Amino acid sequence: MHTPSPSPAAALLDAVRHDGFSFATADIMQPLLESAGELTDWPAFAASWNRLGPDAYLAAKGRFRRRRHATFMARAQGPVELAAHQAHYQSLHYNALQGDIQRWFEPIEPAVANGASLRSILGFCHGFFGALSPGITQWHVEVHQFRIEASSGTAGEPTPEGSHRDGVDFVLVLLVDRHNIASGTTTIHTPDGKPLGDFTLTHPFDAALIHDPRVFHGVTPVTPLVADEPAHRDVLVVTFRAAGNGL
């Protein structure tokens, strides 16, 4: 008797349940996002990475990263709603480099925060992560736009804190664009450092889905393919954690 293959969403859910993570190529991820809503403003959404402010908290270490940040809230059976702008905070337990600091970043632009693409991405995450943890009644959601820039003299470091956990329940890492860069491979490890998998986000909509309490993740430094041309890696990171859980 032929057993039908699971749907792409079901296969990803099974992988995250079993392994603590899953990688999704663009041909899988984009239709899943479109099933949650429209991506009609994607060109403008992607272009907004050109207007990110510098990450001042890394300036002293010479690592050039640009970002914007926004916070949302969601009930299990309600919409994902934009919250008041607030600091991003992680304890030293989860971020040895920048823990125990209230980090204030420029807010994600209103047109982006309320736009179709981000709302569809958040809608997908709400349904997907909610299916993995149906007992959570309210979510604290954070959204980060990151641009990592590299030059011929300095590699860009997507995760300067090294392999880490974010101190949340679930993480989506979605590639928006990469230009003139090599490497930038996402790596997954057990808490004691054993490699579990790796995947290079190469095309827009390539993604990693991570159950943060179970595995550590990191990204290898990026370097320019052509030394004297601009080089960057643009990603959207969305985190979901049960509301009320401290970091």
Short mmCIF file of C-alpha atoms in Angstrom, two decimals:
data_model
loop_
_atom_site.label_atom_id
_atom_site.label_comp_id
_atom_site.label_asym_id
_atom_site.label_seq_id
_atom_site.Cartn_x
_atom_site.Cartn_y
_atom_site.Cartn_z
CA MET A 1 0.00 0.00 0.00
CA HIS A 2 1.39 3.38 -1.01
CA THR A 3 1.87 5.83 1.83
CA PRO A 4 1.47 9.42 0.67
CA SER A 5 4.39 11.73 1.29
CA PRO A 6 3.83 14.33 3.97
CA SER A 7 3.14 17.88 2.87
CA PRO A 8 6.12 20.27 2.90
CA ALA A 9 4.85 21.92 6.07
CA ALA A 10 4.29 18.56 7.76
CA ALA A 11 7.78 17.40 6.75
CA LEU A 12 9.34 20.53 8.24
CA LEU A 13 7.31 20.14 11.43
CA ASP A 14 8.41 16.52 11.73
CA ALA A 15 12.05 17.49 11.25
CA VAL A 16 11.93 20.20 13.91
CA ARG A 17 10.17 17.85 16.33
CA HIS A 18 12.68 15.06 15.70
CA ASP A 19 15.95 16.95 15.24
CA GLY A 20 15.37 20.36 16.78
CA PHE A 21 15.89 22.13 13.44
CA SER A 22 15.14 22.03 9.74
CA PHE A 23 16.48 23.74 6.64
CA ALA A 24 14.08 24.77 3.89
CA THR A 25 15.08 25.74 0.38
CA ALA A 26 13.36 28.64 -1.33
CA ASP A 27 11.20 26.39 -3.52
CA ILE A 28 9.67 24.98 -0.33
CA MET A 29 9.67 28.07 1.84
CA GLN A 30 8.24 30.67 -0.51
CA PRO A 31 5.00 28.75 -1.19
CA LEU A 32 4.59 28.13 2.54
CA LEU A 33 4.87 31.86 3.20
CA GLU A 34 2.44 32.60 0.38
CA SER A 35 -0.01 30.16 1.93
CA ALA A 36 -0.05 32.45 4.97
CA GLY A 37 -0.56 35.67 3.01
CA GLU A 38 0.70 37.81 0.17
CA LEU A 39 4.30 38.74 -0.65
CA THR A 40 3.28 41.53 -3.02
CA ASP A 41 5.60 44.10 -1.44
CA TRP A 42 8.66 41.83 -1.42
CA PRO A 43 10.82 44.13 -3.63
CA ALA A 44 10.19 47.07 -1.27
CA PHE A 45 10.62 44.79 1.74
CA ALA A 46 14.02 43.60 0.50
CA ALA A 47 15.06 47.15 -0.44
CA SER A 48 14.47 48.29 3.15
CA TRP A 49 17.71 46.53 4.14
CA ASN A 50 19.49 49.39 2.37
CA ARG A 51 18.22 51.72 5.13
CA LEU A 52 19.34 49.83 8.24
CA GLY A 53 21.21 51.72 10.93
CA PRO A 54 24.58 50.58 12.31
CA ASP A 55 24.73 48.23 15.27
CA ALA A 56 26.49 50.58 17.68
CA TYR A 57 26.95 47.81 20.24
CA LEU A 58 29.50 46.14 17.97
CA ALA A 59 31.37 49.27 16.89
CA ALA A 60 34.16 48.90 19.42
CA LYS A 61 34.97 45.44 18.13
CA GLY A 62 35.19 46.51 14.51
CA ARG A 63 32.52 44.17 13.26
CA PHE A 64 30.21 45.93 10.87
CA ARG A 65 26.59 44.92 11.26
CA ARG A 66 23.47 46.93 10.45
CA ARG A 67 20.06 46.17 11.91
CA ARG A 68 16.54 47.24 12.83
CA HIS A 69 14.28 45.62 15.40
CA ALA A 70 10.59 45.36 16.26
CA THR A 71 8.52 43.54 18.88
CA PHE A 72 5.13 41.91 18.36
CA MET A 73 2.69 40.01 20.57
CA ALA A 74 0.33 37.19 19.62
CA ARG A 75 -2.25 35.09 21.38
CA ALA A 76 -2.61 31.47 20.33
CA GLN A 77 -5.89 32.14 18.55
CA GLY A 78 -5.38 35.78 17.60
CA PRO A 79 -3.43 37.92 15.16
CA VAL A 80 0.20 38.93 15.51
CA GLU A 81 0.12 42.56 16.66
CA LEU A 82 2.85 45.18 16.68
CA ALA A 83 3.91 46.20 20.20
CA ALA A 84 5.48 49.42 21.42
CA HIS A 85 9.11 49.82 20.46
CA GLN A 86 11.35 48.38 23.16
CA ALA A 87 14.87 47.23 23.88
CA HIS A 88 16.24 43.86 22.84
CA TYR A 89 17.55 42.03 25.90
CA GLN A 90 19.41 38.76 26.44
CA SER A 91 21.07 37.56 29.62
CA LEU A 92 24.76 36.72 29.74
CA HIS A 93 23.72 33.07 29.91
CA TYR A 94 22.61 33.28 26.27
CA ASN A 95 24.87 36.04 24.97
CA ALA A 96 28.30 36.18 26.57
CA LEU A 97 29.33 39.03 24.26
CA GLN A 98 26.39 41.42 24.77
CA GLY A 99 24.30 39.94 27.55
CA ASP A 100 22.66 41.82 30.42
CA ILE A 101 22.40 44.95 28.26
CA GLN A 102 19.24 46.65 27.08
CA ARG A 103 20.09 47.16 23.43
CA TRP A 104 18.04 49.79 21.62
CA PHE A 105 18.03 49.59 17.84
CA GLU A 106 16.25 51.72 15.27
CA PRO A 107 12.70 50.43 14.81
CA ILE A 108 11.68 48.56 11.72
CA GLU A 109 10.03 51.08 9.40
CA PRO A 110 6.22 51.18 9.77
CA ALA A 111 5.66 50.35 6.10
CA VAL A 112 7.77 47.22 6.56
CA ALA A 113 6.32 46.24 9.94
CA ASN A 114 2.79 46.53 8.59
CA GLY A 115 3.55 45.35 5.07
CA ALA A 116 2.30 42.21 3.37
CA SER A 117 5.60 40.31 3.34
CA LEU A 118 6.40 40.64 7.02
CA ARG A 119 2.80 39.98 8.01
CA SER A 120 2.82 36.79 5.90
CA ILE A 121 6.12 35.68 7.44
CA LEU A 122 4.76 36.30 10.93
CA GLY A 123 1.52 34.51 10.07
CA PHE A 124 3.46 31.47 8.90
CA CYS A 125 5.61 31.47 12.03
CA HIS A 126 2.58 31.83 14.28
CA GLY A 127 0.92 28.79 12.76
CA PHE A 128 4.08 26.70 12.46
CA PHE A 129 5.52 27.37 15.92
CA GLY A 130 2.06 27.21 17.44
CA ALA A 131 1.66 23.70 16.03
CA LEU A 132 4.92 22.71 17.73
CA SER A 133 3.86 24.16 21.11
CA PRO A 134 0.06 24.18 21.26
CA GLY A 135 0.11 24.75 25.02
CA ILE A 136 1.53 28.26 24.73
CA THR A 137 -1.31 30.77 24.96
CA GLN A 138 0.60 33.99 24.27
CA TRP A 139 3.81 34.71 22.37
CA HIS A 140 6.44 37.41 22.66
CA VAL A 141 7.75 37.90 19.12
CA GLU A 142 10.86 39.78 18.04
CA VAL A 143 11.87 40.59 14.49
CA HIS A 144 15.39 41.56 13.48
CA GLN A 145 16.62 42.86 10.14
CA PHE A 146 20.34 42.15 9.80
CA ARG A 147 22.85 43.20 7.17
CA ILE A 148 26.37 41.82 7.57
CA GLU A 149 28.94 43.67 5.50
CA ALA A 150 32.36 42.34 4.53
CA SER A 151 35.42 43.92 2.97
CA SER A 152 38.69 42.65 1.57
CA GLY A 153 40.37 43.39 4.89
CA THR A 154 37.63 42.34 7.31
CA ALA A 155 35.34 39.32 7.22
CA GLY A 156 31.73 39.92 8.21
CA GLU A 157 30.58 38.02 11.30
CA PRO A 158 26.87 37.12 11.29
CA THR A 159 27.16 35.62 14.79
CA PRO A 160 30.04 37.36 16.57
CA GLU A 161 29.01 35.65 19.81
CA GLY A 162 29.80 32.27 18.20
CA SER A 163 27.60 29.21 18.30
CA HIS A 164 24.75 30.08 20.63
CA ARG A 165 21.14 29.84 21.64
CA ASP A 166 18.89 32.90 21.64
CA GLY A 167 17.00 32.11 24.83
CA VAL A 168 13.65 31.78 23.05
CA ASP A 169 11.42 28.89 22.00
CA PHE A 170 11.71 29.06 18.21
CA VAL A 171 13.76 30.89 15.58
CA LEU A 172 13.27 31.51 11.87
CA VAL A 173 16.27 32.69 9.86
CA LEU A 174 15.18 33.78 6.38
CA LEU A 175 17.57 34.90 3.67
CA VAL A 176 16.51 38.11 1.96
CA ASP A 177 19.58 38.81 -0.19
CA ARG A 178 23.27 38.05 -0.51
CA HIS A 179 25.62 39.99 -2.75
CA ASN A 180 29.25 39.26 -3.57
CA ILE A 181 29.90 37.04 -0.56
CA ALA A 182 31.32 33.59 0.06
CA SER A 183 30.46 31.28 2.95
CA GLY A 184 27.91 32.36 5.56
CA THR A 185 27.05 28.76 6.37
CA THR A 186 24.51 28.13 9.12
CA THR A 187 25.71 25.41 11.47
CA ILE A 188 23.72 23.47 14.06
CA HIS A 189 25.29 21.81 17.10
CA THR A 190 24.31 19.90 20.20
CA PRO A 191 24.83 21.76 23.50
CA ASP A 192 28.17 19.93 23.91
CA GLY A 193 29.35 21.00 20.44
CA LYS A 194 28.63 17.95 18.28
CA PRO A 195 27.79 19.03 14.70
CA LEU A 196 24.25 18.13 13.66
CA GLY A 197 23.95 19.81 10.26
CA ASP A 198 24.88 22.77 8.12
CA PHE A 199 23.28 24.67 5.27
CA THR A 200 24.24 27.78 3.33
CA LEU A 201 21.36 30.19 2.78
CA THR A 202 22.01 31.00 -0.86
CA HIS A 203 18.76 32.15 -2.47
CA PRO A 204 16.09 34.56 -1.19
CA PHE A 205 13.57 32.57 0.91
CA ASP A 206 16.08 29.89 1.91
CA ALA A 207 15.44 29.39 5.62
CA ALA A 208 16.41 27.69 8.85
CA LEU A 209 13.79 26.77 11.47
CA ILE A 210 15.20 26.13 14.94
CA HIS A 211 13.85 24.83 18.27
CA ASP A 212 16.14 26.99 20.35
CA PRO A 213 16.16 25.12 23.70
CA ARG A 214 17.46 21.95 22.03
CA VAL A 215 20.26 23.07 19.72
CA PHE A 216 22.91 25.72 19.26
CA HIS A 217 23.32 27.61 15.99
CA GLY A 218 25.93 29.85 14.41
CA VAL A 219 26.97 31.25 11.03
CA THR A 220 30.46 31.19 9.56
CA PRO A 221 32.08 34.54 8.64
CA VAL A 222 31.45 35.95 5.17
CA THR A 223 34.11 37.29 2.81
CA PRO A 224 33.83 39.14 -0.52
CA LEU A 225 34.04 37.19 -3.74
CA VAL A 226 35.39 40.28 -5.50
CA ALA A 227 37.65 42.14 -3.11
CA ASP A 228 36.89 45.77 -3.99
CA GLU A 229 33.12 45.52 -4.50
CA PRO A 230 30.40 45.91 -1.84
CA ALA A 231 29.54 42.64 -0.12
CA HIS A 232 26.63 41.91 2.20
CA ARG A 233 24.34 39.21 3.60
CA ASP A 234 20.76 40.27 4.45
CA VAL A 235 18.62 38.10 6.70
CA LEU A 236 15.41 38.39 8.66
CA VAL A 237 15.41 36.68 12.06
CA VAL A 238 12.10 36.07 13.81
CA THR A 239 11.97 34.67 17.35
CA PHE A 240 8.95 33.35 19.25
CA ARG A 241 8.95 32.68 22.98
CA ALA A 242 6.21 32.13 25.52
CA ALA A 243 5.23 35.52 26.91
CA GLY A 244 6.45 36.04 30.45
CA ASN A 245 9.58 33.94 30.09
CA GLY A 246 12.64 35.97 31.04
CA LEU A 247 15.93 35.88 29.17
#
